[in-house]
Amino acid sequence: MNRQTCLSTIQLHSFGLILRESKRLFPVEGEPLRSLVMDEAVNTPNEAPASVEPVEVNEAAPSTVIGDPLLEAPVVKNNPFQIEVEFRERVCYALAYNKVPTVRTIGVRNLNGGVSGQITVEVSMKWSASEIQPMRKFEVVLEAPVMGQKVIVDGQQFRLDDTALVDLTESAPAQLVITVHDQAGLEQTEFRDILVLPRDQWINDRSFFEITSAFVQPNHPAVTQILQDASSILMRDTKSSSLEGYQSGPERAAQIGAAIFMALQGRIDRYIDPPASFEEEGQKLRPLDRVLEERQGTCLDLACAYASCLEQAGLNPLVFMVHGHAFTGFFLEEIDRGLPSAITDFNTAITLLESGLIIAAETILLTENKPFAEAVTAVRRHMRDSDMSCGTCSAVVAQGMSPKEHPHLRGLVNISAAHQSGILPLPARVVRDGIVTLVIDNGPTQPPIVERRDEKTRKLLPNTVPARVQQWKNSLLDLSFRNTLLNFKPEKTGIKLLAPSFALGPIEDWLSAGQPIVARAADILDKIYEERGIRAAQDIAETELGEIWGREHILFAANEEATFVTRVRGLISKAKLEEQDSGVNNLYITFGSLIWNDPKSATGEVRSPIFMAPIRMAVKRGQVMPVIVMDDSGTTNINYCLIEALRARTGMKLQWFSDDMSDDFGIDVERGLQEMRAEILDQRLTEQGFRVETDISIGMLRFNKVRLWKDLNDHWM
């Protein structure tokens, strides 16, 4: 008996069984089941064999026939598509929060010649851990491939919903659901199992070590107390408490790193071995507040805690990954060599170490009263391709493999570079006295968002702005040093005016009262000054400049006539064009500047105006001296961009700038400058080069989004 006859005999026998069973179950002899079976298109020996198509045996789907066990055989069906999915089998909150896609690609191959036109690919996830599904449903519509060909769907959009994972404390199984259907109704659904890890889980994945930087939280509230302790240690040992990053050179950077290490030593007592799964799966990570409260941590807990404090102090930290262990280091100077966020090439890592650009320290010794120098010495045994005290290294050698294939030093994570590239630190979540404080870090160039809620009711506390509103506000403020409101260069793009230091208030009052000011080039002087040998206004005494202002309401520029005339014409022209395009006047006069820097930025010293007012500037026909008046539609404003940048980068309170600062005509400029001086002295920021200058300048400053920010800040409720 040939194979076809055998199969047909079995099919006919089964058909007879089905008919007998149907007589017992149904009044009408066998009709429902007959139609079911006949729809299967069974071949008989006298019929030509059906064309062979790829099939899928779905063993999980039982037959609908009740009775004979033989009739509960797997259902054989033709699949219209072959679906190939490249995805992450394990995912965690850090990946979801940083918008790393769960699905890399989906390939759909057309196995059925009847599929044409458009196909729809639907992707979702389901689980039982929460009512909120871990991924919302995505749909992609595309042209069906010709028979036998495949189309690829990019998975960049198929990301987890981080809000669904934020409260997950234990691993939860989930299923990725992929459905493909065409316009004619052909449909196919497939499932893939995924394990969703707890919120605080770190994944030990050498191909994506960068995600470690998500667990380094420089804006964690607990960092402040550590840095305060470090400042006290620096004052005791070096007579300066400043945490100025790299501004004073490599030696000072090393002193700061050592002081932070010692500050942490005073608050941590016990080291905990990492879990046995560390090498293959990773571990749950304690955030800094838990490390300090429990006074203990694993190697990675301690490494991330130290790195968080280093980054907030303006140093660029590194987390070293070796077999079964982690520790922390930092660059001794600002590095701008295009180094990647994760360095997994052994030769590159060793070369950096041997160059003397890096200090690394054994963070396990944070739990012991050992000198920082001993912690630096302790990690040297890890800086090689093999360490025979390491079980993994011993196993590599025992199996006859070269250590260079599996080096002991697996790589290092360049934390600041990772944060600059867009990997955000996880939100810090601190619960104390029934209040949940959430600090959302938006990266190095944006201020953190702080949200405070009642632990039980989850309601916002009074005077707390919701995170979504804060995100909206932050989108209106550019707090990077690319913004001219923070990095103003009037000597290059504007006009500096030589104003007497004691006259800033009266000059602002004069303008606010609607009165005009005349600006004059530095070398256009009355003859009396030439007779006295004075060739430029910079040589005139400040008291005389004050007298000229009081008598004639003239301010000299710092530029000679040729440059001055060019700058004036350029500013008037540019202001006119921008106002025509946007409807906004961006020409401003500024009162007072803060000269400052951020140790975490490579920009260096910047000048930021403190007060500013919109102006109109015009030159009468045949004249070279422009007349300046305040714009009728504007008033003197605080540079809120500067205030928010200082609050975010230095922790300054600047309360006076949130209060009523008005005087009889406008803003009390002189009081504002004094308040700024007082706070930078209180915060000891003068040691980092902060100073207030009493200057006046004219330039193009884009303040319209800041106005929107202020309006939202005052009236969001």
CSV table of N, CA and C in Angstrom, one decimal, residues 16-92:
chain,number,residue,atom,x,y,z
A,16,GLY,N,-15.6,8.0,9.2
A,16,GLY,CA,-16.7,7.1,9.7
A,16,GLY,C,-16.9,7.2,11.2
A,17,LEU,N,-15.9,7.4,11.9
A,17,LEU,CA,-16.0,7.6,13.3
A,17,LEU,C,-16.7,8.9,13.6
A,18,ILE,N,-16.4,9.9,12.9
A,18,ILE,CA,-17.1,11.2,13.1
A,18,ILE,C,-18.6,11.1,12.8
A,19,LEU,N,-18.9,10.4,11.7
A,19,LEU,CA,-20.3,10.2,11.4
A,19,LEU,C,-21.1,9.5,12.5
A,20,ARG,N,-20.5,8.4,13.0
A,20,ARG,CA,-21.1,7.7,14.1
A,20,ARG,C,-21.3,8.5,15.3
A,21,GLU,N,-20.3,9.3,15.6
A,21,GLU,CA,-20.4,10.2,16.8
A,21,GLU,C,-21.5,11.3,16.6
A,22,SER,N,-21.6,11.7,15.4
A,22,SER,CA,-22.5,12.8,15.1
A,22,SER,C,-24.0,12.3,15.2
A,23,LYS,N,-24.2,11.0,14.8
A,23,LYS,CA,-25.6,10.5,15.0
A,23,LYS,C,-26.0,10.5,16.4
A,24,ARG,N,-25.1,10.3,17.3
A,24,ARG,CA,-25.4,10.2,18.7
A,24,ARG,C,-25.7,11.6,19.3
A,25,LEU,N,-24.9,12.6,18.8
A,25,LEU,CA,-25.0,14.0,19.3
A,25,LEU,C,-26.0,14.9,18.7
A,26,PHE,N,-26.4,14.6,17.4
A,26,PHE,CA,-27.2,15.5,16.7
A,26,PHE,C,-28.5,14.8,16.1
A,27,PRO,N,-29.6,15.4,16.2
A,27,PRO,CA,-30.9,14.8,15.6
A,27,PRO,C,-30.8,14.6,14.1
A,28,VAL,N,-30.2,15.6,13.4
A,28,VAL,CA,-30.0,15.5,12.0
A,28,VAL,C,-28.7,14.7,11.7
A,29,GLU,N,-28.8,13.6,11.0
A,29,GLU,CA,-27.7,12.7,11.0
A,29,GLU,C,-26.5,13.3,10.4
A,30,GLY,N,-25.5,13.6,11.3
A,30,GLY,CA,-24.2,13.9,11.0
A,30,GLY,C,-23.9,15.2,10.2
A,31,GLU,N,-25.0,16.0,9.9
A,31,GLU,CA,-24.8,17.1,9.0
A,31,GLU,C,-23.8,18.2,9.5
A,32,PRO,N,-23.8,18.6,10.7
A,32,PRO,CA,-22.9,19.6,11.2
A,32,PRO,C,-21.4,19.2,11.0
A,33,LEU,N,-21.2,17.9,11.5
A,33,LEU,CA,-19.8,17.5,11.4
A,33,LEU,C,-19.4,17.1,10.0
A,34,ARG,N,-20.3,16.7,9.2
A,34,ARG,CA,-19.9,16.5,7.8
A,34,ARG,C,-19.5,17.7,7.1
A,35,SER,N,-20.2,18.8,7.3
A,35,SER,CA,-19.7,20.0,6.7
A,35,SER,C,-18.4,20.5,7.3
A,36,LEU,N,-18.1,20.2,8.6
A,36,LEU,CA,-16.8,20.6,9.2
A,36,LEU,C,-15.7,19.8,8.5
A,37,VAL,N,-15.9,18.5,8.3
A,37,VAL,CA,-14.9,17.6,7.7
A,37,VAL,C,-14.7,17.9,6.2
A,38,MET,N,-15.8,18.1,5.5
A,38,MET,CA,-15.7,18.3,4.1
A,38,MET,C,-15.0,19.6,3.8
A,39,ASP,N,-15.1,20.5,4.7
A,39,ASP,CA,-14.4,21.8,4.5
A,39,ASP,C,-12.9,21.6,4.5
A,40,GLU,N,-12.4,20.5,5.1
A,40,GLU,CA,-11.0,20.2,5.2
A,40,GLU,C,-10.4,19.8,3.8
A,41,ALA,N,-11.2,19.6,2.8
A,41,ALA,CA,-10.7,19.2,1.5
A,41,ALA,C,-9.8,18.0,1.5
A,42,VAL,N,-10.3,16.9,2.0
A,42,VAL,CA,-9.6,15.6,2.1
A,42,VAL,C,-9.4,15.0,0.7
A,43,ASN,N,-8.2,14.5,0.4
A,43,ASN,CA,-8.0,13.9,-0.9
A,43,ASN,C,-8.3,12.4,-0.8
A,44,THR,N,-9.0,11.9,-1.8
A,44,THR,CA,-9.2,10.4,-2.0
A,44,THR,C,-8.3,9.9,-2.9
A,45,PRO,N,-8.1,8.5,-3.0
A,45,PRO,CA,-7.1,7.9,-3.9
A,45,PRO,C,-7.4,8.3,-5.3
A,46,ASN,N,-8.7,8.5,-5.7
A,46,ASN,CA,-9.0,8.8,-7.1
A,46,ASN,C,-8.7,10.3,-7.5
A,47,GLU,N,-8.4,11.2,-6.5
A,47,GLU,CA,-8.2,12.6,-6.7
A,47,GLU,C,-6.7,12.9,-6.8
A,48,ALA,N,-6.5,14.0,-7.6
A,48,ALA,CA,-5.1,14.4,-7.7
A,48,ALA,C,-4.7,15.0,-6.4
A,49,PRO,N,-3.4,14.8,-5.9
A,49,PRO,CA,-3.0,15.3,-4.6
A,49,PRO,C,-3.1,16.9,-4.7
A,50,ALA,N,-3.4,17.4,-3.5
A,50,ALA,CA,-3.5,18.9,-3.4
A,50,ALA,C,-2.1,19.4,-3.5
A,51,SER,N,-1.9,20.7,-3.9
A,51,SER,CA,-0.6,21.3,-3.9
A,51,SER,C,-0.1,21.4,-2.5
A,52,VAL,N,1.2,21.3,-2.4
A,52,VAL,CA,1.9,21.3,-1.1
A,52,VAL,C,2.1,22.7,-0.7
A,53,GLU,N,1.6,23.1,0.5
A,53,GLU,CA,1.8,24.4,1.1
A,53,GLU,C,2.5,24.3,2.4
A,54,PRO,N,3.3,25.3,2.9
A,54,PRO,CA,3.8,25.2,4.2
A,54,PRO,C,2.7,25.2,5.2
A,55,VAL,N,2.8,24.3,6.2
A,55,VAL,CA,1.7,24.2,7.2
A,55,VAL,C,2.3,24.4,8.6
A,56,GLU,N,1.5,24.7,9.5
A,56,GLU,CA,1.9,24.8,10.9
A,56,GLU,C,1.0,23.9,11.7
A,57,VAL,N,1.6,23.0,12.6
A,57,VAL,CA,0.8,22.1,13.4
A,57,VAL,C,0.7,22.8,14.8
A,58,ASN,N,-0.5,23.2,15.1
A,58,ASN,CA,-0.8,23.9,16.4
A,58,ASN,C,-1.3,22.9,17.4
A,59,GLU,N,-0.3,22.3,18.2
A,59,GLU,CA,-0.6,21.3,19.1
A,59,GLU,C,-1.4,21.8,20.3
A,60,ALA,N,-1.4,23.1,20.5
A,60,ALA,CA,-2.1,23.6,21.7
A,60,ALA,C,-3.6,23.7,21.4
A,61,ALA,N,-4.0,23.6,20.2
A,61,ALA,CA,-5.5,23.8,19.9
A,61,ALA,C,-6.1,22.5,19.7
A,62,PRO,N,-7.0,22.0,20.7
A,62,PRO,CA,-7.6,20.7,20.5
A,62,PRO,C,-8.8,20.7,19.5
A,63,SER,N,-9.1,19.5,19.0
A,63,SER,CA,-10.3,19.4,18.1
A,63,SER,C,-11.5,19.8,18.8
A,64,THR,N,-12.5,20.3,18.0
A,64,THR,CA,-13.8,20.6,18.6
A,64,THR,C,-14.7,19.4,18.8
A,65,VAL,N,-14.2,18.2,18.3
A,65,VAL,CA,-15.0,17.0,18.4
A,65,VAL,C,-14.9,16.4,19.7
A,66,ILE,N,-16.0,16.0,20.3
A,66,ILE,CA,-15.9,15.4,21.7
A,66,ILE,C,-16.1,13.9,21.5
A,67,GLY,N,-15.3,13.1,22.2
A,67,GLY,CA,-15.5,11.7,22.2
A,67,GLY,C,-14.2,10.9,22.0
A,68,ASP,N,-14.1,10.3,20.9
A,68,ASP,CA,-12.9,9.4,20.6
A,68,ASP,C,-11.6,10.2,20.8
A,69,PRO,N,-10.7,9.8,21.6
A,69,PRO,CA,-9.4,10.5,21.7
A,69,PRO,C,-8.7,10.7,20.4
A,70,LEU,N,-8.9,9.8,19.5
A,70,LEU,CA,-8.2,10.0,18.2
A,70,LEU,C,-8.7,11.2,17.5
A,71,LEU,N,-9.9,11.6,17.8
A,71,LEU,CA,-10.5,12.8,17.1
A,71,LEU,C,-10.0,14.1,17.7
A,72,GLU,N,-9.2,14.1,18.8
A,72,GLU,CA,-8.6,15.3,19.4
A,72,GLU,C,-7.2,15.5,18.9
A,73,ALA,N,-6.9,15.1,17.7
A,73,ALA,CA,-5.6,15.3,17.1
A,73,ALA,C,-5.3,16.7,16.8
A,74,PRO,N,-4.1,17.1,16.6
A,74,PRO,CA,-3.7,18.5,16.2
A,74,PRO,C,-4.4,18.9,14.9
A,75,VAL,N,-4.8,20.2,14.9
A,75,VAL,CA,-5.4,20.8,13.7
A,75,VAL,C,-4.3,21.2,12.8
A,76,VAL,N,-4.4,20.8,11.5
A,76,VAL,CA,-3.4,21.2,10.5
A,76,VAL,C,-4.0,22.3,9.7
A,77,LYS,N,-3.3,23.4,9.6
A,77,LYS,CA,-3.9,24.5,8.9
A,77,LYS,C,-2.8,25.2,8.0
A,78,ASN,N,-3.2,25.8,7.0
A,78,ASN,CA,-2.3,26.6,6.1
A,78,ASN,C,-2.1,28.0,6.7
A,79,ASN,N,-0.9,28.4,6.9
A,79,ASN,CA,-0.6,29.8,7.3
A,79,ASN,C,-0.4,30.6,6.1
A,80,PRO,N,-1.0,31.8,6.1
A,80,PRO,CA,-0.7,32.7,4.9
A,80,PRO,C,0.6,33.4,5.0
A,81,PHE,N,1.2,33.5,6.3
A,81,PHE,CA,2.4,34.2,6.5
A,81,PHE,C,3.4,33.4,7.3
A,82,GLN,N,4.7,33.8,7.1
A,82,GLN,CA,5.7,33.3,8.0
A,82,GLN,C,6.2,34.6,8.7
A,83,ILE,N,6.1,34.6,10.1
A,83,ILE,CA,6.4,35.7,10.9
A,83,ILE,C,7.7,35.5,11.7
A,84,GLU,N,8.6,36.4,11.5
A,84,GLU,CA,9.9,36.3,12.2
A,84,GLU,C,10.0,37.5,13.0
A,85,VAL,N,10.3,37.3,14.3
A,85,VAL,CA,10.4,38.4,15.3
A,85,VAL,C,11.8,38.5,15.9
A,86,GLU,N,12.4,39.6,15.9
A,86,GLU,CA,13.7,39.8,16.6
A,86,GLU,C,13.3,40.7,17.8
A,87,PHE,N,13.4,40.2,19.0
A,87,PHE,CA,13.0,40.9,20.2
A,87,PHE,C,13.8,40.6,21.4
A,88,ARG,N,13.6,41.4,22.4
A,88,ARG,CA,14.3,41.2,23.7
A,88,ARG,C,13.5,40.2,24.5
A,89,GLU,N,14.1,39.1,25.0
A,89,GLU,CA,13.3,38.2,25.8
A,89,GLU,C,13.2,38.6,27.2
A,90,ARG,N,14.1,39.5,27.7
A,90,ARG,CA,14.0,40.1,29.0
A,90,ARG,C,14.1,41.6,28.9
A,91,VAL,N,13.1,42.3,29.5
A,91,VAL,CA,13.1,43.7,29.5
A,91,VAL,C,13.0,44.3,30.9
A,92,CYS,N,13.3,45.5,31.1
A,92,CYS,CA,13.2,46.1,32.4
A,92,CYS,C,12.8,47.6,32.3
